[in-house]
Amino acid sequence: MKESKDVIEYFFYVVVFFLCVSCSKTHAPAPLCPVPSEDQMRWQEMEYYAFVHFSLNTYTNQSWGYGSEDVNLFNPEKLDCRQWARICKEAGMKGIILTAKHHSGFCLWPSEYTEYSVKHAPWKNGKGDVVREMSEACKEYGLKLGIYVSPWDRNHPDYGKPEYITYFRNQIKELLTNYGPIFEIWFDGANGGTGYYGGADENRKIDRTTYYDWKNTYKMIRELQPDIVIWNDGGDRGDLRWVGTEAGLVGETNWSLLNGTGEVEWAMLHYGLESGDSWVPAEVNTSIRPEWFYHPDEDSKVKTVPQLMETYYNSIGRNGTLLLNFPIMPNGLIHENDEKAVLEFAATVKASFAKNLAENRKVSASNVRGNAKQFRAEYVVDSNKDTYWTSDDSVTTPSLTIDFEKPTLFNRFLVQEYIRSGQRVKSFIVEAFIDGAWNEVARGTTIGYKRILRFPGVETTKVRFSITGAKGSPVISNIGIYNAPVFLNAPSIMRNKSGEITIKTNDIGPYFYYTLDGNEPTQQSKKYEGPVPTEGKVNVKAIAYDPATDKSSPVAIERFDICRKDWKIVEAEDEKVYAILDGDVSTTWSQRKEKLPVDLVIDFGSEKNLNGFKYHPDPGMWNPGITQYELYVSGDGKKWKLADHGEFANIKNNRVWQIKKFSATKARFINLRALKNTEGNNTIGYAEIDVVTD
Ligand code: FUL
């Protein structure tokens, strides 16, 4: 009896064992939390969408409106949101985020709660509504609509008081109720400071961690728009994160994870946090021009295709989305240069990823989870984002081999994790089988939703993708191998203090051709053989040309004002200060004084007709730049007159040339007085100083 019971028990355990084994073979890997929500998934798959910056300060050439600008300035005689939507659609974008209210507080919709809006502007006799026109244009072009609504409001008298929160929520409610589905809401991190504030004209500080009571605001938002994703750089963690720079790149290592509470340091924004307890993926926001709002001086500074491709690889190619901004012109349209650039960019992206050389190729894996069909290696090349290859739980470093069966040339490797199962991969390598051996072609760290590696062209019959570190069994949904067209970068053009022009590039091997008379450079133009001496104002245009491929770069353009040869920095303690006149923004100088203000006095050597000046902050992350300034002029260095004062609004996040114009004045000396800096201390950093003369 006992024996037969033992036998039955034995068989029972055998059956259970086999059941368990076969079950474990067929089960998908358990999700490695945190994982994305459905809203975050939908958003991530959009990959690429637009920002448009348009407000009253479009009419005053400012980066940030102060809140006192006259609503009568707002009269975009050709405003056409359909033009914006058409361009974005043709550029392959999936949505548009509109600055419904920027820091000036001016509302692009006729808000019930303020008089500072389109309803008092001459445009359409106060009957216009840009948000409405944008939402209709998005609908017509099949694009999603997003809303930027600035928490900081430099116009509102109550900003800083609890009453403002009710006002702010009422505005959010209007925007999320009256314009259809909103895919993303954007709360800028710039919060508090000087402003008009209904005439108070003062400095107002708020505690950005508590002032807005984000928790309840989020609750209201999610009730009004259950599918929305929230971007917030200012307080409580939203659904998405800023990447710590507006220059158009996220870290090569990019975890879509952060901790739900606690301080977020810069590195966490840029690289994510491997051990983070919440899914907070990265959105890379950058402008197609240096600045966010339209400035006519930047018409020649629209990013070129190679620059935009660089941004593409550094955002979408690094597990981020790309939010690319168009500044709207005062007439209400996107400038033709921006349209041309983005359409060429779109065509280049299309050409680069036109043919997946791995598609439907033979693939074998070192390990397939439970040897089960539903996890087999071929799923990485089946063009289906819902199927994947994965390994046994015990195998975290498997590899895959893709067999081209004939020599194939490629220079891009794209890989995607099935992120519904969590972000798992910590590192991987790509190898090519050449002359009977595996040779490393490239290596990467994190993958996430999408990772693209670039490298010089390699010809091979077989490619091996090996995961070298992962948090669990890797879950890979897609692999793409491409041979993308390669471009020459537009060269950089600099003029040093003595007036010599230098032209250079990081690409290896090209020649340069240039003109100094405003004509377009070609191979028939002057060939660059070394520094070119120049005097006075010059307009330099240059191209790089590679004889090996017979390809030219886009045209680089720089307009230089008077030569800085005779300029002296008054009371300079050492020669290092002249880094700020050497034409190279990567060489910098800083001065630290007991207290603010901090002066920088320059003697031009002779009288000049000034009508503006230029300041480039230190492009490095930590050296403070000037945020509030006064610019004094003098004929003798003793008697001074204030020529201009104002702010360099957004230089902490976007360290680009700041150009300020003022009424023409004669001067031999200027004093750029720094009243405040980005860090609230007494150190002031400079990369370059220049002037604008008539
Ligand atoms: C920044 C703002 O201060 C800029 O003006 C711009 O709106 C950019 C997208 O965010 O922080």
XYZ file of C-alpha atoms and ligand atoms in Angstrom:
705
model
C 0.000 0.000 0.000
C 2.704 2.351 1.141
C 4.776 1.423 -1.896
C 1.992 2.088 -4.380
C 1.333 5.423 -2.598
C 5.017 6.222 -3.013
C 4.836 5.323 -6.688
C 1.777 7.521 -7.178
C 3.484 10.317 -5.277
C 6.578 9.833 -7.394
C 4.579 10.089 -10.602
C 2.720 13.071 -9.234
C 5.997 14.931 -8.655
C 7.342 13.938 -12.054
C 4.212 15.315 -13.717
C 4.389 18.517 -11.638
C 8.065 18.909 -12.533
C 7.431 18.553 -16.261
C 4.449 20.832 -16.044
C 6.585 23.433 -14.303
C 9.390 23.080 -16.815
C 7.067 23.353 -19.768
C 5.238 26.245 -18.146
C 8.479 28.117 -17.500
C 9.405 27.463 -21.129
C 6.341 29.150 -22.456
C 5.971 31.997 -20.003
C 7.106 35.416 -21.056
C 9.664 36.952 -18.716
C 7.993 38.676 -15.790
C 8.047 42.460 -16.285
C 11.034 44.054 -14.620
C 9.425 47.031 -12.892
C 9.114 49.931 -13.343
C 7.509 49.679 -16.770
C 5.839 52.345 -18.929
C 2.144 53.145 -18.676
C 0.011 52.863 -21.814
C 0.104 56.676 -22.126
C 3.888 56.713 -21.905
C 4.041 53.903 -24.473
C 1.867 55.818 -26.931
C 3.933 58.944 -26.383
C 7.262 57.097 -26.834
C 6.104 55.616 -30.108
C 5.410 59.135 -31.447
C 9.210 59.631 -31.386
C 9.228 63.004 -33.129
C 6.995 66.067 -32.770
C 7.164 69.834 -32.911
C 7.224 72.794 -30.599
C 6.090 76.187 -31.797
C 7.126 79.305 -29.908
C 4.948 82.292 -30.579
C 3.873 85.104 -28.241
C 3.970 88.850 -27.724
C 7.737 88.758 -27.371
C 7.901 87.603 -31.009
C 7.192 91.286 -31.686
C 9.834 92.688 -29.351
C 12.716 90.409 -30.349
C 12.968 89.113 -26.760
C 13.567 85.602 -25.461
C 11.205 86.107 -22.556
C 8.508 88.771 -22.377
C 8.554 90.813 -19.187
C 4.780 90.846 -18.858
C 4.346 94.532 -19.679
C 4.496 94.293 -23.482
C 1.618 95.995 -25.254
C -1.080 93.608 -26.540
C -1.478 95.943 -29.516
C 1.762 94.554 -30.890
C 0.113 91.197 -31.569
C -1.114 91.356 -35.143
C 0.167 88.429 -37.234
C -1.263 89.479 -40.575
C -0.566 86.128 -42.267
C -1.049 83.755 -39.348
C -1.754 80.303 -40.712
C -1.620 77.351 -38.344
C -2.283 75.130 -41.343
C 1.135 76.123 -42.690
C 2.710 75.018 -39.403
C 0.756 71.753 -39.442
C 1.523 71.063 -43.101
C 5.261 71.517 -42.544
C 5.246 69.319 -39.439
C 3.252 66.623 -41.201
C 5.508 66.679 -44.262
C 8.483 66.494 -41.923
C 7.156 63.217 -40.487
C 6.217 64.650 -37.100
C 3.351 63.232 -35.083
C 2.190 66.254 -33.084
C 2.673 69.924 -32.195
C 3.070 71.526 -28.770
C 2.028 75.193 -28.800
C 3.153 77.851 -26.308
C -0.400 78.799 -25.341
C 1.086 80.973 -22.581
C 4.810 81.735 -22.225
C 6.429 83.472 -19.251
C 5.074 86.923 -20.268
C 1.594 85.682 -19.326
C 0.140 86.681 -22.709
C -2.478 84.110 -23.745
C -2.845 82.930 -27.327
C -6.448 82.024 -26.525
C -9.184 84.384 -25.273
C -9.000 83.257 -21.653
C -11.916 84.213 -19.484
C -9.578 84.894 -16.588
C -7.274 87.624 -17.888
C -7.334 90.653 -20.125
C -3.774 89.948 -21.256
C -4.649 87.864 -24.293
C -5.545 87.800 -27.976
C -8.984 89.144 -27.116
C -7.527 92.639 -26.736
C -5.118 92.383 -29.667
C -5.778 93.981 -33.056
C -5.460 90.540 -34.691
C -8.897 89.564 -36.030
C -10.317 92.493 -34.021
C -9.837 90.565 -30.814
C -11.914 87.643 -32.085
C -8.982 85.368 -32.840
C -7.912 82.223 -30.976
C -4.550 80.718 -31.951
C -5.119 77.600 -29.825
C -8.400 76.965 -31.635
C -6.782 77.444 -35.072
C -3.918 75.182 -34.039
C -6.242 72.434 -32.807
C -8.243 72.562 -36.039
C -5.105 72.479 -38.174
C -3.770 69.522 -36.178
C -7.037 67.681 -36.695
C -6.966 68.368 -40.433
C -3.391 67.080 -40.752
C -3.784 64.110 -38.408
C -1.433 65.510 -35.772
C -1.790 65.418 -32.005
C -1.973 68.671 -30.063
C 0.100 69.480 -26.999
C 0.006 72.560 -24.776
C 2.831 74.567 -23.184
C 1.429 76.695 -20.400
C 4.001 78.516 -18.338
C 3.559 78.258 -14.561
C 5.604 81.456 -14.213
C 3.496 84.427 -15.256
C 5.267 87.784 -15.327
C 2.072 89.669 -16.033
C -0.262 88.439 -13.361
C -0.580 90.670 -10.258
C -1.104 87.633 -7.995
C 1.901 85.642 -9.126
C 3.614 84.406 -5.966
C 0.402 84.462 -3.905
C -1.933 81.471 -3.358
C -4.627 83.197 -5.488
C -2.504 82.709 -8.577
C -2.811 78.921 -8.293
C -6.578 79.166 -8.775
C -6.012 81.397 -11.803
C -3.425 78.989 -13.219
C -5.721 75.993 -12.725
C -8.615 77.817 -14.349
C -6.447 78.429 -17.384
C -5.332 74.810 -17.534
C -8.984 73.812 -17.288
C -9.876 76.044 -20.250
C -7.071 74.613 -22.329
C -7.841 71.000 -21.486
C -11.584 71.343 -21.943
C -12.138 73.419 -25.052
C -9.665 72.145 -27.622
C -10.165 68.391 -27.916
C -7.659 65.698 -26.931
C -4.295 66.991 -25.679
C -1.449 64.480 -25.787
C 1.084 66.351 -23.637
C 1.121 69.312 -21.271
C 4.380 71.165 -20.707
C 5.218 73.022 -17.488
C 8.406 74.968 -17.957
C 10.904 74.986 -15.108
C 11.682 78.740 -15.262
C 9.896 79.931 -12.167
C 9.862 83.244 -10.391
C 12.051 86.309 -10.759
C 11.590 89.851 -11.890
C 8.468 90.823 -13.784
C 5.759 93.375 -14.360
C 3.227 91.609 -12.105
C 0.354 93.966 -12.827
C 2.552 97.028 -12.406
C 4.353 96.018 -9.199
C 7.512 95.641 -11.266
C 9.433 93.585 -8.738
C 11.278 90.377 -8.016
C 9.066 87.523 -6.820
C 10.444 84.275 -5.522
C 8.442 81.115 -5.065
C 9.331 77.690 -3.712
C 8.863 75.609 -6.806
C 8.555 72.400 -4.833
C 5.486 73.555 -2.906
C 3.977 76.690 -4.487
C 2.003 75.063 -7.304
C 0.585 72.136 -5.301
C 1.210 69.998 -8.355
C -0.404 66.938 -6.842
C -3.857 68.429 -7.025
C -3.178 70.115 -10.344
C -2.153 66.730 -11.790
C -5.309 65.165 -10.423
C -7.407 67.757 -12.207
C -5.407 67.340 -15.424
C -5.830 63.567 -15.464
C -9.539 63.887 -14.841
C -9.890 66.295 -17.759
C -7.567 64.404 -20.138
C -7.082 60.812 -18.965
C -4.624 59.957 -21.778
C -2.315 62.943 -21.359
C 1.364 62.829 -20.428
C 2.735 65.536 -18.143
C 6.135 67.130 -18.655
C 7.366 68.992 -15.632
C 10.768 70.342 -14.847
C 9.596 72.497 -11.993
C 8.232 70.362 -9.190
C 6.572 67.003 -8.669
C 7.733 64.344 -11.065
C 5.543 64.206 -14.142
C 5.407 61.406 -16.711
C 8.404 62.631 -18.718
C 11.681 64.284 -17.927
C 13.843 67.105 -19.284
C 17.359 66.031 -20.271
C 19.178 68.915 -18.563
C 20.089 70.826 -21.721
C 18.376 72.489 -24.658
C 21.281 71.720 -26.990
C 19.549 68.641 -28.437
C 21.091 65.622 -26.736
C 20.520 63.117 -23.963
C 23.232 60.925 -22.420
C 24.516 57.935 -24.387
C 23.554 55.961 -21.340
C 19.912 56.772 -20.916
C 17.729 54.929 -18.429
C 14.022 55.767 -18.682
C 13.987 55.596 -14.892
C 14.120 58.044 -12.011
C 13.080 57.974 -8.377
C 9.522 59.125 -7.827
C 10.538 61.403 -4.966
C 13.682 63.198 -3.819
C 16.089 65.606 -5.480
C 16.881 65.177 -9.159
C 20.467 66.089 -9.941
C 21.568 67.168 -13.408
C 23.183 63.795 -14.155
C 19.896 62.009 -13.424
C 18.122 64.194 -15.974
C 20.771 63.529 -18.547
C 21.384 59.819 -17.989
C 18.323 58.670 -16.059
C 18.840 56.506 -12.985
C 19.597 52.810 -13.346
C 18.024 52.025 -9.976
C 15.110 54.467 -10.345
C 11.771 53.319 -8.959
C 9.589 55.130 -11.561
C 9.334 55.139 -15.348
C 10.207 58.732 -16.381
C 11.528 58.686 -19.967
C 13.515 61.447 -21.654
C 12.237 64.064 -24.072
C 14.929 66.014 -25.925
C 13.739 69.557 -26.602
C 15.719 71.820 -28.882
C 15.112 74.569 -31.428
C 15.786 74.504 -35.161
C 17.536 77.846 -34.569
C 19.758 78.888 -31.661
C 16.831 80.512 -29.781
C 13.226 79.483 -29.104
C 11.513 82.655 -30.303
C 12.001 84.266 -33.695
C 14.911 86.703 -34.100
C 15.630 87.958 -37.624
C 19.391 87.830 -36.902
C 19.083 84.043 -36.804
C 17.720 83.601 -40.337
C 21.192 82.438 -41.376
C 21.580 80.268 -38.269
C 18.924 77.651 -38.997
C 20.407 74.240 -38.239
C 21.775 72.373 -41.238
C 20.898 68.797 -42.189
C 24.094 67.367 -40.645
C 23.366 69.289 -37.423
C 19.780 68.055 -37.362
C 20.923 64.491 -38.070
C 23.329 64.789 -35.142
C 20.363 65.831 -32.985
C 18.338 62.897 -34.334
C 20.984 60.348 -33.372
C 21.508 62.056 -30.004
C 17.807 61.985 -29.120
C 15.726 59.335 -30.897
C 18.907 57.305 -31.359
C 19.489 57.400 -27.587
C 16.146 56.274 -26.214
C 14.583 59.743 -26.208
C 11.890 61.512 -28.173
C 12.686 64.621 -30.212
C 10.697 67.813 -29.646
C 11.952 70.187 -32.345
C 10.980 73.846 -32.145
C 9.948 76.303 -34.835
C 9.997 79.977 -33.908
C 7.040 81.702 -35.582
C 7.750 84.982 -37.382
C 5.842 88.185 -36.488
C 3.672 87.665 -39.589
C 2.478 84.345 -38.137
C 4.368 81.925 -40.396
C 7.332 79.555 -40.158
C 10.293 81.030 -42.062
C 11.105 79.428 -45.416
C 14.659 78.586 -44.267
C 13.262 76.554 -41.368
C 10.813 74.781 -43.656
C 13.545 73.908 -46.138
C 15.853 72.647 -43.389
C 13.261 70.428 -41.715
C 12.030 68.923 -44.983
C 15.583 68.126 -46.072
C 16.168 66.645 -42.640
C 13.040 64.485 -42.988
C 14.163 63.282 -46.418
C 17.567 62.394 -44.989
C 16.088 60.424 -42.098
C 13.928 58.569 -44.599
C 16.882 57.811 -46.866
C 19.030 56.724 -43.923
C 16.538 54.112 -42.708
C 14.973 53.203 -46.047
C 16.252 49.641 -46.226
C 16.733 47.400 -43.249
C 19.481 45.046 -44.413
C 18.638 42.667 -41.573
C 14.986 42.283 -42.490
C 13.959 38.644 -42.942
C 17.600 37.509 -42.798
C 18.631 34.277 -41.118
C 19.087 34.861 -37.398
C 20.398 32.492 -34.765
C 20.676 33.040 -31.051
C 22.995 31.621 -28.385
C 19.908 31.072 -26.226
C 16.150 31.175 -26.803
C 13.863 31.191 -23.797
C 12.818 27.597 -23.157
C 13.619 26.914 -26.813
C 10.083 28.133 -27.366
C 8.857 29.224 -30.757
C 7.249 32.419 -29.521
C 10.596 33.841 -28.349
C 12.750 32.820 -31.283
C 15.516 34.995 -32.695
C 13.786 35.748 -36.019
C 11.348 38.023 -34.220
C 13.951 40.783 -34.126
C 13.796 41.112 -37.914
C 10.088 40.564 -38.561
C 9.101 44.270 -38.514
C 6.564 43.597 -35.788
C 7.019 45.653 -32.631
C 4.907 43.262 -30.548
C 7.070 40.179 -31.049
C 10.471 39.699 -29.478
C 13.418 37.450 -28.841
C 14.292 36.685 -25.255
C 16.442 34.250 -23.323
C 16.060 32.052 -20.254
C 15.950 33.919 -16.953
C 19.351 32.535 -16.060
C 20.929 33.882 -19.267
C 21.461 37.647 -19.167
C 24.233 37.908 -21.742
C 23.033 36.064 -24.837
C 23.982 36.917 -28.416
C 22.386 36.890 -31.846
C 23.946 36.374 -35.232
C 22.424 37.805 -38.391
C 23.550 36.186 -41.607
C 23.443 38.381 -44.741
C 24.632 35.418 -46.852
C 26.619 37.845 -49.014
C 29.021 40.716 -48.355
C 26.964 43.684 -47.197
C 28.051 47.236 -46.395
C 26.518 49.000 -43.375
C 27.205 51.911 -41.029
C 24.238 52.033 -38.648
C 22.964 49.537 -36.070
C 19.520 50.043 -34.550
C 18.149 48.008 -31.673
C 14.969 48.170 -29.603
C 13.998 46.600 -26.318
C 10.434 45.478 -25.731
C 10.051 48.069 -22.984
C 6.675 46.837 -21.787
C 8.868 44.236 -20.026
C 11.064 46.990 -18.556
C 14.397 48.449 -19.554
C 16.972 45.742 -19.008
C 20.108 46.020 -21.102
C 23.148 47.709 -19.543
C 25.681 47.128 -22.304
C 26.161 45.435 -25.672
C 28.587 45.068 -28.547
C 28.216 44.731 -32.295
C 30.753 42.698 -34.251
C 31.318 41.938 -37.928
C 32.705 38.659 -39.244
C 35.747 39.668 -41.310
C 38.546 37.410 -42.585
C 37.353 34.492 -40.505
C 37.145 36.363 -37.200
C 34.748 38.532 -35.197
C 35.786 42.187 -35.123
C 34.166 44.776 -32.878
C 32.366 47.463 -34.852
C 30.693 49.417 -32.075
C 29.578 49.172 -28.477
C 26.815 50.762 -26.496
C 25.437 50.911 -22.992
C 21.659 51.218 -22.523
C 19.136 50.453 -25.275
C 15.586 51.191 -24.090
C 12.906 51.970 -26.653
C 15.448 52.647 -29.397
C 19.234 52.926 -29.706
C 21.116 53.694 -32.904
C 24.874 53.358 -33.198
C 26.920 55.048 -35.946
C 30.287 53.938 -37.258
C 32.308 54.038 -40.467
C 31.028 51.656 -43.165
C 31.884 47.957 -42.648
C 31.485 45.191 -45.223
C 30.696 41.746 -43.904
C 28.570 38.630 -44.379
C 27.560 38.243 -40.723
C 26.842 40.548 -37.794
C 26.841 39.501 -34.151
C 24.954 41.408 -31.486
C 25.986 40.417 -27.967
C 24.514 41.657 -24.755
C 27.325 42.044 -22.272
C 25.331 43.176 -19.251
C 21.629 43.198 -18.359
C 19.360 43.403 -15.330
C 17.539 40.235 -16.432
C 16.987 38.203 -19.571
C 17.090 40.782 -22.409
C 13.855 41.243 -24.365
C 14.675 42.524 -27.852
C 11.890 43.424 -30.261
C 13.721 44.830 -33.233
C 17.088 45.077 -34.951
C 17.812 47.278 -37.965
C 21.010 47.390 -39.961
C 21.412 50.228 -42.463
C 23.824 51.846 -44.820
C 22.934 55.507 -44.363
C 24.182 58.290 -46.632
C 27.057 60.164 -45.015
C 27.244 63.969 -44.943
C 29.904 66.557 -44.570
C 29.335 69.028 -41.764
C 29.243 72.717 -42.564
C 32.625 74.053 -41.420
C 32.956 76.444 -38.506
C 34.231 79.938 -39.261
C 36.017 82.044 -36.643
C 37.705 85.429 -36.650
C 40.367 86.103 -34.047
C 41.215 89.408 -32.414
C 43.629 90.458 -35.128
C 41.016 89.840 -37.829
C 42.256 86.495 -39.199
C 39.562 84.138 -40.406
C 40.002 80.410 -39.775
C 37.804 77.688 -41.224
C 37.719 74.188 -39.789
C 35.698 71.012 -39.321
C 35.825 67.781 -37.360
C 35.433 65.722 -40.545
C 38.628 64.210 -41.883
C 39.917 65.233 -45.271
C 37.724 67.951 -46.829
C 38.942 71.142 -48.520
C 37.238 74.460 -47.863
C 36.113 77.085 -50.356
C 34.971 80.511 -49.219
C 33.759 83.944 -50.267
C 34.006 87.279 -48.489
C 31.551 89.180 -50.699
C 28.274 87.496 -49.806
C 28.266 85.173 -52.851
C 27.511 81.478 -52.462
C 30.772 79.511 -52.272
C 31.446 76.769 -54.844
C 34.528 74.836 -55.905
C 35.343 77.789 -58.134
C 35.557 80.115 -55.132
C 38.791 80.783 -53.241
C 40.304 77.668 -51.726
C 41.160 77.998 -48.039
C 44.902 77.522 -47.539
C 45.239 78.899 -43.986
C 44.154 81.901 -41.901
C 42.830 84.768 -44.037
C 43.606 88.325 -42.861
C 40.592 90.656 -42.916
C 39.791 94.215 -41.856
C 36.473 95.811 -40.948
C 33.120 94.146 -41.442
C 33.070 90.900 -43.410
C 30.480 88.430 -44.500
C 32.110 84.996 -44.748
C 30.487 82.029 -46.440
C 32.246 78.672 -46.660
C 31.708 75.073 -47.697
C 33.627 71.905 -47.048
C 34.248 69.703 -50.102
C 35.428 66.111 -50.104
C 37.198 65.176 -53.362
C 36.966 61.463 -52.509
C 33.173 61.486 -52.593
C 32.699 64.662 -54.657
C 30.320 65.945 -51.996
C 29.967 69.434 -50.524
C 28.681 70.462 -47.120
C 25.897 72.959 -46.467
C 27.042 76.588 -46.525
C 28.302 78.059 -43.255
C 27.690 81.789 -42.841
C 29.250 84.229 -40.375
C 28.917 88.014 -40.383
C 31.670 89.740 -38.463
C 31.439 93.346 -37.345
C 34.394 95.726 -36.916
C 37.769 94.152 -36.250
C 38.762 93.855 -32.586
C 42.505 94.288 -33.239
C 42.969 97.481 -31.176
C 40.644 96.526 -28.338
C 41.946 96.460 -24.785
C 40.301 95.121 -21.682
C 40.769 97.855 -19.099
C 42.297 96.737 -15.789
C 42.834 93.233 -17.081
C 44.851 91.294 -14.546
C 46.345 88.887 -17.042
C 46.384 88.048 -20.715
C 43.941 85.163 -20.242
C 41.101 87.670 -20.381
C 41.687 87.990 -24.128
C 40.049 84.573 -24.556
C 36.838 86.607 -24.711
C 37.986 88.380 -27.876
C 39.615 85.438 -29.682
C 36.556 84.444 -31.713
C 36.462 80.969 -30.190
C 33.456 80.368 -27.920
C 35.080 77.319 -26.383
C 37.827 79.428 -24.765
C 36.445 81.363 -21.815
C 37.333 83.637 -18.932
C 35.628 84.393 -15.654
C 36.034 86.959 -12.904
C 35.009 86.776 -9.286
C 34.445 89.926 -7.241
C 33.606 90.555 -3.583
C 30.094 91.463 -4.574
C 27.913 92.304 -7.532
C 27.797 94.266 -9.787
C 30.783 93.049 -11.773
C 32.139 95.330 -14.517
C 33.926 94.512 -17.735
C 35.369 97.626 -19.408
C 36.614 97.552 -22.984
C 38.551 100.302 -24.766
C 38.115 100.131 -28.569
C 41.136 102.378 -29.144
C 39.026 104.901 -31.087
C 35.464 106.116 -31.285
C 32.887 103.747 -32.857
C 29.257 104.137 -33.915
C 27.570 101.563 -31.723
C 24.042 100.314 -31.973
C 24.299 97.078 -30.099
C 26.508 94.509 -28.447
C 26.845 90.739 -28.286
C 27.622 88.450 -25.374
C 28.283 84.719 -25.517
C 28.084 83.039 -22.100
C 30.501 80.295 -21.157
C 29.122 77.219 -22.958
C 30.334 74.951 -20.108
C 27.686 73.692 -17.723
C 28.793 75.276 -14.475
C 30.232 78.738 -15.117
C 27.577 81.324 -14.407
C 26.519 83.683 -17.138
C 25.007 87.154 -16.790
C 21.234 87.248 -16.455
C 20.730 90.981 -15.795
C 22.966 93.632 -17.234
C 23.534 97.321 -17.846
C 25.610 98.506 -20.769
C 27.347 101.849 -20.319
C 29.184 103.803 -23.012
C 31.799 106.508 -22.694
C 33.992 108.724 -24.892
C 36.819 109.064 -22.364
C 36.468 106.181 -19.922
C 35.425 108.597 -17.163
C 32.003 109.963 -17.952
C 29.539 107.142 -18.574
C 26.063 107.002 -20.089
C 23.612 104.084 -19.817
C 22.966 102.840 -23.358
C 20.975 99.704 -22.607
C 19.845 97.429 -19.821
C 17.879 94.205 -19.696
C 18.194 90.476 -19.272
C 19.820 87.531 -20.964
C 16.785 85.434 -20.287
C 17.403 81.780 -20.904
C 21.180 81.435 -20.850
C 21.359 78.836 -18.133
C 19.646 76.269 -20.342
C 20.595 77.571 -23.764
C 24.099 79.067 -23.917
C 24.061 80.822 -27.270
C 24.978 84.297 -28.589
C 22.923 87.074 -27.015
C 22.484 90.083 -29.312
C 21.172 93.357 -27.914
C 20.432 96.383 -30.068
C 20.043 99.983 -28.798
C 19.764 103.515 -30.222
C 22.885 104.500 -32.100
C 25.518 106.137 -29.964
C 29.190 107.066 -30.349
C 31.598 105.518 -27.882
C 35.205 104.551 -27.376
C 34.575 102.583 -24.183
C 31.865 100.197 -23.054
C 31.223 98.780 -19.623
C 29.174 95.607 -19.527
C 27.937 95.594 -15.949
C 26.663 92.249 -14.636
C 23.921 92.822 -12.067
C 22.958 89.180 -11.579
C 24.099 85.781 -12.735
C 22.499 82.393 -13.272
C 23.698 80.998 -9.925
C 23.067 83.945 -7.593
C 26.780 84.376 -6.783
C 29.537 86.860 -7.751
C 31.390 84.937 -10.446
C 30.762 85.972 -14.019
C 31.765 83.857 -17.007
C 32.319 85.087 -20.564
C 33.105 83.254 -23.791
C 33.001 86.204 -26.221
C 32.120 89.911 -26.349
C 31.462 91.787 -29.562
C 29.630 94.864 -30.776
C 27.107 95.783 -33.438
C 27.933 98.970 -35.344
C 26.012 100.760 -38.034
C 12.843 77.206 -21.420
C 12.090 78.547 -21.519
O 12.525 79.451 -20.554
C 12.363 78.950 -22.936
O 11.948 80.244 -23.210
C 11.657 77.939 -23.829
O 10.278 78.052 -23.682
C 12.140 76.522 -23.518
C 11.402 75.461 -24.241
O 12.082 76.272 -22.151
O 13.155 76.798 -20.218
